[in-house]
mmCIF file of C-alpha atoms in Angstrom:
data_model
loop_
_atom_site.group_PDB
_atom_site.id
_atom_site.type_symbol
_atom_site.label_atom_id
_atom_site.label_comp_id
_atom_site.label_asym_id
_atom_site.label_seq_id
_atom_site.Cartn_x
_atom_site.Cartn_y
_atom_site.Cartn_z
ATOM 1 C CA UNK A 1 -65.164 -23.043 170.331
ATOM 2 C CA UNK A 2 -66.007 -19.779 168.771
ATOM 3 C CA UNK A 3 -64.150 -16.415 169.380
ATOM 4 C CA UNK A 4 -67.182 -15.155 171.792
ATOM 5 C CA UNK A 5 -66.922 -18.253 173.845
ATOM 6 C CA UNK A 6 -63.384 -18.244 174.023
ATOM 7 C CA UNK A 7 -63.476 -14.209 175.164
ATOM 8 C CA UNK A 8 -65.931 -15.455 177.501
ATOM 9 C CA UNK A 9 -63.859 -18.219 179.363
ATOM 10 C CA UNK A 10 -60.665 -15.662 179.410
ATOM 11 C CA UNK A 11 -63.002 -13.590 181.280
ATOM 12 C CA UNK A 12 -64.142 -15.956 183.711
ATOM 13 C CA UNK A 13 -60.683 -16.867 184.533
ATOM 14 C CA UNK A 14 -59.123 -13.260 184.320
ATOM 15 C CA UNK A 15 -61.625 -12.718 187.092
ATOM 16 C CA UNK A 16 -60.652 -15.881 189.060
ATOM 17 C CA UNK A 17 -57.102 -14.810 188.930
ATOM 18 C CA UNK A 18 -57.502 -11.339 189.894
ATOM 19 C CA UNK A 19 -59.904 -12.557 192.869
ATOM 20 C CA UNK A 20 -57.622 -15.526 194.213
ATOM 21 C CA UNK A 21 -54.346 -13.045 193.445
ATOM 22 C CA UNK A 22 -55.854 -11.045 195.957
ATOM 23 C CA UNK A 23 -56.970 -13.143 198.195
ATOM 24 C CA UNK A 24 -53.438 -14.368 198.860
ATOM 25 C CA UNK A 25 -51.880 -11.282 199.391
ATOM 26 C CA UNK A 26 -54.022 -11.367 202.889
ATOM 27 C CA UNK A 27 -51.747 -14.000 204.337
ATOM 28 C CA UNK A 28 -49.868 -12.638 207.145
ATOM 29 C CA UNK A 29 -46.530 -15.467 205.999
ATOM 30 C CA UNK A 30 -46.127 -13.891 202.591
ATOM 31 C CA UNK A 31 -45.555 -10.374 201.496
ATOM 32 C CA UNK A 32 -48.308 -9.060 198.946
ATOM 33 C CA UNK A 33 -48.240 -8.907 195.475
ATOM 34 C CA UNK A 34 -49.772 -11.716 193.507
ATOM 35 C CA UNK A 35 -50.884 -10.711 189.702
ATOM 36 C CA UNK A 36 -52.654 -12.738 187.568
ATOM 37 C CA UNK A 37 -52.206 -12.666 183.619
ATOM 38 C CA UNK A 38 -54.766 -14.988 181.618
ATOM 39 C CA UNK A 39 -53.492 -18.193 179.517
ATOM 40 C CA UNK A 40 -55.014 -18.533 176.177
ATOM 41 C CA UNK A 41 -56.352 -22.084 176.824
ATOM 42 C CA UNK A 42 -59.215 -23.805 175.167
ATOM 43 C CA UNK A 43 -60.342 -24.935 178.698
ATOM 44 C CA UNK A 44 -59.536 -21.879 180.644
ATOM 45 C CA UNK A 45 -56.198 -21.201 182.600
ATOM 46 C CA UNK A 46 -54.536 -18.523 184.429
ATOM 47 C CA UNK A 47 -51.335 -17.712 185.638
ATOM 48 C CA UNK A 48 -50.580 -15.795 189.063
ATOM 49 C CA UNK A 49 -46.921 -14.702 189.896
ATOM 50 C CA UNK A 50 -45.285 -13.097 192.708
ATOM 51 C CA UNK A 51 -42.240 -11.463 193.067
ATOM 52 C CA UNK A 52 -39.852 -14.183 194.992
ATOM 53 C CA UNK A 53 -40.628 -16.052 191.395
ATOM 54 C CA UNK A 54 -43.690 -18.411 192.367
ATOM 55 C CA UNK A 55 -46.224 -19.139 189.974
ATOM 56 C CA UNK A 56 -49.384 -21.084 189.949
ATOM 57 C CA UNK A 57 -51.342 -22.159 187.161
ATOM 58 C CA UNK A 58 -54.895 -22.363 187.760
ATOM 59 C CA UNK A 59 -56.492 -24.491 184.730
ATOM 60 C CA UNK A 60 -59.339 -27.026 183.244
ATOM 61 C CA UNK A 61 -57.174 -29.241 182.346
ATOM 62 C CA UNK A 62 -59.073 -31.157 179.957
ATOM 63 C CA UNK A 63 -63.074 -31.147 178.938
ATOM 64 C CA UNK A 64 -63.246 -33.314 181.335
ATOM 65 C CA UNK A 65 -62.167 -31.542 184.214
ATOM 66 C CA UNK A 66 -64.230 -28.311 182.586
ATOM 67 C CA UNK A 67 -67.121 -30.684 182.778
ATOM 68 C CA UNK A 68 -67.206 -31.745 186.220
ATOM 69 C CA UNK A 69 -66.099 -28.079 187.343
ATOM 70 C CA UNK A 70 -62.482 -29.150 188.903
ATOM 71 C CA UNK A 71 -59.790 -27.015 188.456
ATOM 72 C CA UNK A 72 -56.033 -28.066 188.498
ATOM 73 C CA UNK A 73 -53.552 -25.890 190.674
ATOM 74 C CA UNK A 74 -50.241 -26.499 189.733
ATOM 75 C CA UNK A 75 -46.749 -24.630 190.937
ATOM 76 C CA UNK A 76 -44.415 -23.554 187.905
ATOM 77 C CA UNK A 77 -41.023 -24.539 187.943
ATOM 78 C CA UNK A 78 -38.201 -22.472 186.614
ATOM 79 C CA UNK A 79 -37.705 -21.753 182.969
ATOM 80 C CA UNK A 80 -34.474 -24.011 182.143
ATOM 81 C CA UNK A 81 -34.987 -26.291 185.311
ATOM 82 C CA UNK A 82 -34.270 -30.119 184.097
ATOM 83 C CA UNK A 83 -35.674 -32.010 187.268
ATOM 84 C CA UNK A 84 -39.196 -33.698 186.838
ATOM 85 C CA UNK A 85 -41.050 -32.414 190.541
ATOM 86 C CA UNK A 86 -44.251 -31.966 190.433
ATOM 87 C CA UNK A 87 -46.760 -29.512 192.576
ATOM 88 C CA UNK A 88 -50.393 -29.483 192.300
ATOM 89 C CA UNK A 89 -53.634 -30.173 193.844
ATOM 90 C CA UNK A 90 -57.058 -30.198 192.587
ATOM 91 C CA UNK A 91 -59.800 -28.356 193.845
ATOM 92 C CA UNK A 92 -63.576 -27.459 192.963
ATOM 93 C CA UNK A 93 -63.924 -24.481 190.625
ATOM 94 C CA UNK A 94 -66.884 -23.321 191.938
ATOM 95 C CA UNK A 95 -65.387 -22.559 194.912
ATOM 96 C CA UNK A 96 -65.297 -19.049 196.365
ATOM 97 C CA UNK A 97 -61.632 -17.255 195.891
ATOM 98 C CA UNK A 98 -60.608 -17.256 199.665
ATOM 99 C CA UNK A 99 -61.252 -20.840 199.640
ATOM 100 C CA UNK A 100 -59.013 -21.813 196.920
ATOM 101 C CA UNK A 101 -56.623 -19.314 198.492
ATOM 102 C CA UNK A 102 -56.900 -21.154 201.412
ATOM 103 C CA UNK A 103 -56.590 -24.280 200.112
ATOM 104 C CA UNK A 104 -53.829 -23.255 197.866
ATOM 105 C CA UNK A 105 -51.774 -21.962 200.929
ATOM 106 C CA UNK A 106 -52.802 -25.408 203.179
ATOM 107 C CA UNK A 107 -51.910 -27.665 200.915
ATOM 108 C CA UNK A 108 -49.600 -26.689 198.135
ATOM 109 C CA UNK A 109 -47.808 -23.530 198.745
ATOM 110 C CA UNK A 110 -45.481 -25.314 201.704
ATOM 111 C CA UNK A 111 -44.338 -27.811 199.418
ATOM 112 C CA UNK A 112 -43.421 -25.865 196.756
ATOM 113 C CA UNK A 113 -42.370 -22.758 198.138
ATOM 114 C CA UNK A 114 -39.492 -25.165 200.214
ATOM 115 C CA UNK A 115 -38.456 -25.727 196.633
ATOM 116 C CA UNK A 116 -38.017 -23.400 194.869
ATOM 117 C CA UNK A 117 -34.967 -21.461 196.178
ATOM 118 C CA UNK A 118 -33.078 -24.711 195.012
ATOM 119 C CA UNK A 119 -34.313 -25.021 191.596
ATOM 120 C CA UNK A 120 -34.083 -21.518 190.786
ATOM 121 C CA UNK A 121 -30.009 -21.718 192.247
ATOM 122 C CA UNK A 122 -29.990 -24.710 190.247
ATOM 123 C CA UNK A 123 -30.987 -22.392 186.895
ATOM 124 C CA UNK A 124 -28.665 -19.832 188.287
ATOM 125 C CA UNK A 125 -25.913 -22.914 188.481
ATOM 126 C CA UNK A 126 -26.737 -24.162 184.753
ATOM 127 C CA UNK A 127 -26.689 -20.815 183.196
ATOM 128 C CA UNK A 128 -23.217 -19.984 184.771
ATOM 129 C CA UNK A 129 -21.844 -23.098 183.191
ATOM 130 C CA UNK A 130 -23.444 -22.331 179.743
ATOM 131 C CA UNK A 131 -21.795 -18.447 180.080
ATOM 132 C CA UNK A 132 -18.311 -20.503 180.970
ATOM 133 C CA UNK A 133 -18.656 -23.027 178.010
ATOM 134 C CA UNK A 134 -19.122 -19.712 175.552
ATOM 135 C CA UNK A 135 -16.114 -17.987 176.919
ATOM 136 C CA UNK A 136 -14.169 -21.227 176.929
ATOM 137 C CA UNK A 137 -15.151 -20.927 173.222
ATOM 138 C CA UNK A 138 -14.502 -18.046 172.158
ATOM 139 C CA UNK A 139 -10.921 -18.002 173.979
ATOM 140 C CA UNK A 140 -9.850 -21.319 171.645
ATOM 141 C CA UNK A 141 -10.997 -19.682 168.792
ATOM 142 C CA UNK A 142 -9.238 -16.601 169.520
ATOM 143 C CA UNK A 143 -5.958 -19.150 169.726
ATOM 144 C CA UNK A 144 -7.239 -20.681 166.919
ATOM 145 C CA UNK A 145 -9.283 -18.987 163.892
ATOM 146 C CA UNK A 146 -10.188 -22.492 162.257
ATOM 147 C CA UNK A 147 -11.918 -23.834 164.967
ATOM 148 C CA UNK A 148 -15.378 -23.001 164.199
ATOM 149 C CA UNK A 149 -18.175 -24.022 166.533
ATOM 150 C CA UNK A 150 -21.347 -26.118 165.390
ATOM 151 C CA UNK A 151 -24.159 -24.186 164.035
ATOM 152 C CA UNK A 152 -26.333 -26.605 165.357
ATOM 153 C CA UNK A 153 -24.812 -26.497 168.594
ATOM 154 C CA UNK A 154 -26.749 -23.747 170.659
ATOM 155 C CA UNK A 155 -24.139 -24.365 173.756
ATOM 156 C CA UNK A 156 -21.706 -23.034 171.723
ATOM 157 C CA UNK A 157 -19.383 -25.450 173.048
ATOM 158 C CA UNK A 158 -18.127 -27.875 170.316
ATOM 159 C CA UNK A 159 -16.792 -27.175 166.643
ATOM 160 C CA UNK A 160 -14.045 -28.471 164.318
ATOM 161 C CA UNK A 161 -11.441 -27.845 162.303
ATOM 162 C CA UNK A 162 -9.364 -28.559 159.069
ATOM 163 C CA UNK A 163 -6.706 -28.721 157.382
ATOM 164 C CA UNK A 164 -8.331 -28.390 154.056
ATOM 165 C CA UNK A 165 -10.130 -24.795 153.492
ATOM 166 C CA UNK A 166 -13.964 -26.636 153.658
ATOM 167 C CA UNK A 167 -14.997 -23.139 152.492
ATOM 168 C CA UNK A 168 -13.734 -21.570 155.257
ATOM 169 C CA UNK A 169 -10.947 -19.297 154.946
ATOM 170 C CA UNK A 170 -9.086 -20.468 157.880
ATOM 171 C CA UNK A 171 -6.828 -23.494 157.980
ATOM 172 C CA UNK A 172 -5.208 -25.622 160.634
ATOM 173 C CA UNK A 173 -1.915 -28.026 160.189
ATOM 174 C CA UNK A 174 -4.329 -31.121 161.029
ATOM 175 C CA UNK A 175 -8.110 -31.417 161.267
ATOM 176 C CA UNK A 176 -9.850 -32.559 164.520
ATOM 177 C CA UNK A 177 -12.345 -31.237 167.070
ATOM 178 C CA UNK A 178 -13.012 -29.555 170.401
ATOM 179 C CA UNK A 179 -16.064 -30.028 172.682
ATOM 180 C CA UNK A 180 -15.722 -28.260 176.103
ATOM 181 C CA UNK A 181 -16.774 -29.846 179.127
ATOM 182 C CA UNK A 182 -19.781 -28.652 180.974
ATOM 183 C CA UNK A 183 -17.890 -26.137 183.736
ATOM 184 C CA UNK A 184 -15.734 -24.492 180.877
ATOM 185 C CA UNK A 185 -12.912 -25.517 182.929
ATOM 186 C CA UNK A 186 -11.327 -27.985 180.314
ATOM 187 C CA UNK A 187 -11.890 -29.531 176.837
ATOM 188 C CA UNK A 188 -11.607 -32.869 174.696
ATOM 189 C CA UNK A 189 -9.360 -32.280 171.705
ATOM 190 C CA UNK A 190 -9.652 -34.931 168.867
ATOM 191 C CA UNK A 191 -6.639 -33.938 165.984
ATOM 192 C CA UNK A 192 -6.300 -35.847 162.892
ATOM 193 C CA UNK A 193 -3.571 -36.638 160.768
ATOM 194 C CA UNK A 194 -0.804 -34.271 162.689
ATOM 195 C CA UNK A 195 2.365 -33.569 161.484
ATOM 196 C CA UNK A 196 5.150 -35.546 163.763
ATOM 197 C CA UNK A 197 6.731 -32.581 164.168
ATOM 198 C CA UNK A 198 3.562 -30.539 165.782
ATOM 199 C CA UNK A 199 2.411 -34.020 167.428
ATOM 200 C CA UNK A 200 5.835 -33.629 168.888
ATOM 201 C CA UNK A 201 5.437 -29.799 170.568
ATOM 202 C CA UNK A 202 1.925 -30.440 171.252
ATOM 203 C CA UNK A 203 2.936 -33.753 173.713
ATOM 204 C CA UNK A 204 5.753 -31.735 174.433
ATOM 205 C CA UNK A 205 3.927 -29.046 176.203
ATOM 206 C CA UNK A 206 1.483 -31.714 178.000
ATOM 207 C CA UNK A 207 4.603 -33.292 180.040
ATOM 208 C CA UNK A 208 4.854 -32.923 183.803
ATOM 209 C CA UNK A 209 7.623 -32.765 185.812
ATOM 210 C CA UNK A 210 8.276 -36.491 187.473
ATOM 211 C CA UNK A 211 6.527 -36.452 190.507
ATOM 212 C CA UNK A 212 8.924 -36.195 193.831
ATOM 213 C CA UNK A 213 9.688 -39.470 195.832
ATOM 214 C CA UNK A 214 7.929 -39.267 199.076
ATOM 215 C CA UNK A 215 10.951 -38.353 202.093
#
């Protein structure tokens, strides 16, 4: 596809998007303001958000579909949601705008509208954990400056430690490592070769009192 026919599909569909956009903000169930931004697609897609954080693609998805003039509506789930749900319909491209908006509102927009809320809480959940994993972190390095986390590790919620330097300045009395669990709330501690003395203190500090007899 050449640059002119490629400026002339992102027209075609930054027209489509600014026409359906529009013709969903007439629904009486929704509040307005649906905006459209144009996907640089070799088949021609656009993207129209609204503020409560719905999205809908609007694409060819293949030559196929381009082809046979059927376009591919599809709700976009959160950035950083896991699950695998899946929202879309297909409709006829030639259609006119307060069709598809029609259609769009009939037969997808219930659907994935209901589901939303929970997948964006679920992001909301996920990143909470990831912000309590850091600070976990950063709280057992504080206690303990040889405890470096993984590079690799973009949780920043496992590292090691040594005994030997390992070209870090720090040092430990024994080598192991630390990976904190997914609510921050506690960690796995693997230590290596510890003195009896500090294996001592350190099982020392993890006894409970006996547990009362039941009266």
């Amino acid at each position: 596809m050449t640059d002119a026919e490629q400026a002339e599909l992102d027209r075609r569909f930054e027209e489509l998007g600014r026409d359906v956009a529009a013709a969903l903000d007439t629904a009486e169930t929704m509040e307005p303001g649906w905006w459209h931004q144009v996907d640089r697609w070799v088949y021609g897609a656009v993207t129209l958000h609204h503020p409560t954080g719905l999205a809908l693609r609007l694409e060819h998805s293949s030559s196929t579909d381009a082809n046979r003039g059927r376009l591919t509506v599809r709700g976009i789930n959160p950035q950083g949601w896991t699950g695998d749900a899946v929202y879309s319909i297909g409709v006829s491209a030639g259609r006119a705008p307060d069709d598809l908006a029609r259609d769009i509102r009939r037969r997808l927009l219930p659907d994935y509208a209901a589901a939303l809320p929970a997948m964006q809480a679920d992001v909301a959940s996920d990143q909470r954990r990831r912000v309590a994993r850091r600070e976990a972190m950063r709280s057992l390095v504080a206690a303990l400056p040889a405890l470096h986390p993984y590079q690799w590790d973009q949780e920043q919620s496992a590292g090691s430690f040594h005994s030997e330097t390992y070209h870090c300045p720090e040092r430990a009395h024994a080598s192991g490592t630390v990976h904190v669990n997914a609510g921050g709330e506690s960690a796995n501690l693997k230590i290596n070769s510890v003195p009896v003395p500090l294996a001592r203190a350190i099982l020392a500090l993890l006894r409970l009192p006996p547990a009362k007899a039941p009266d």
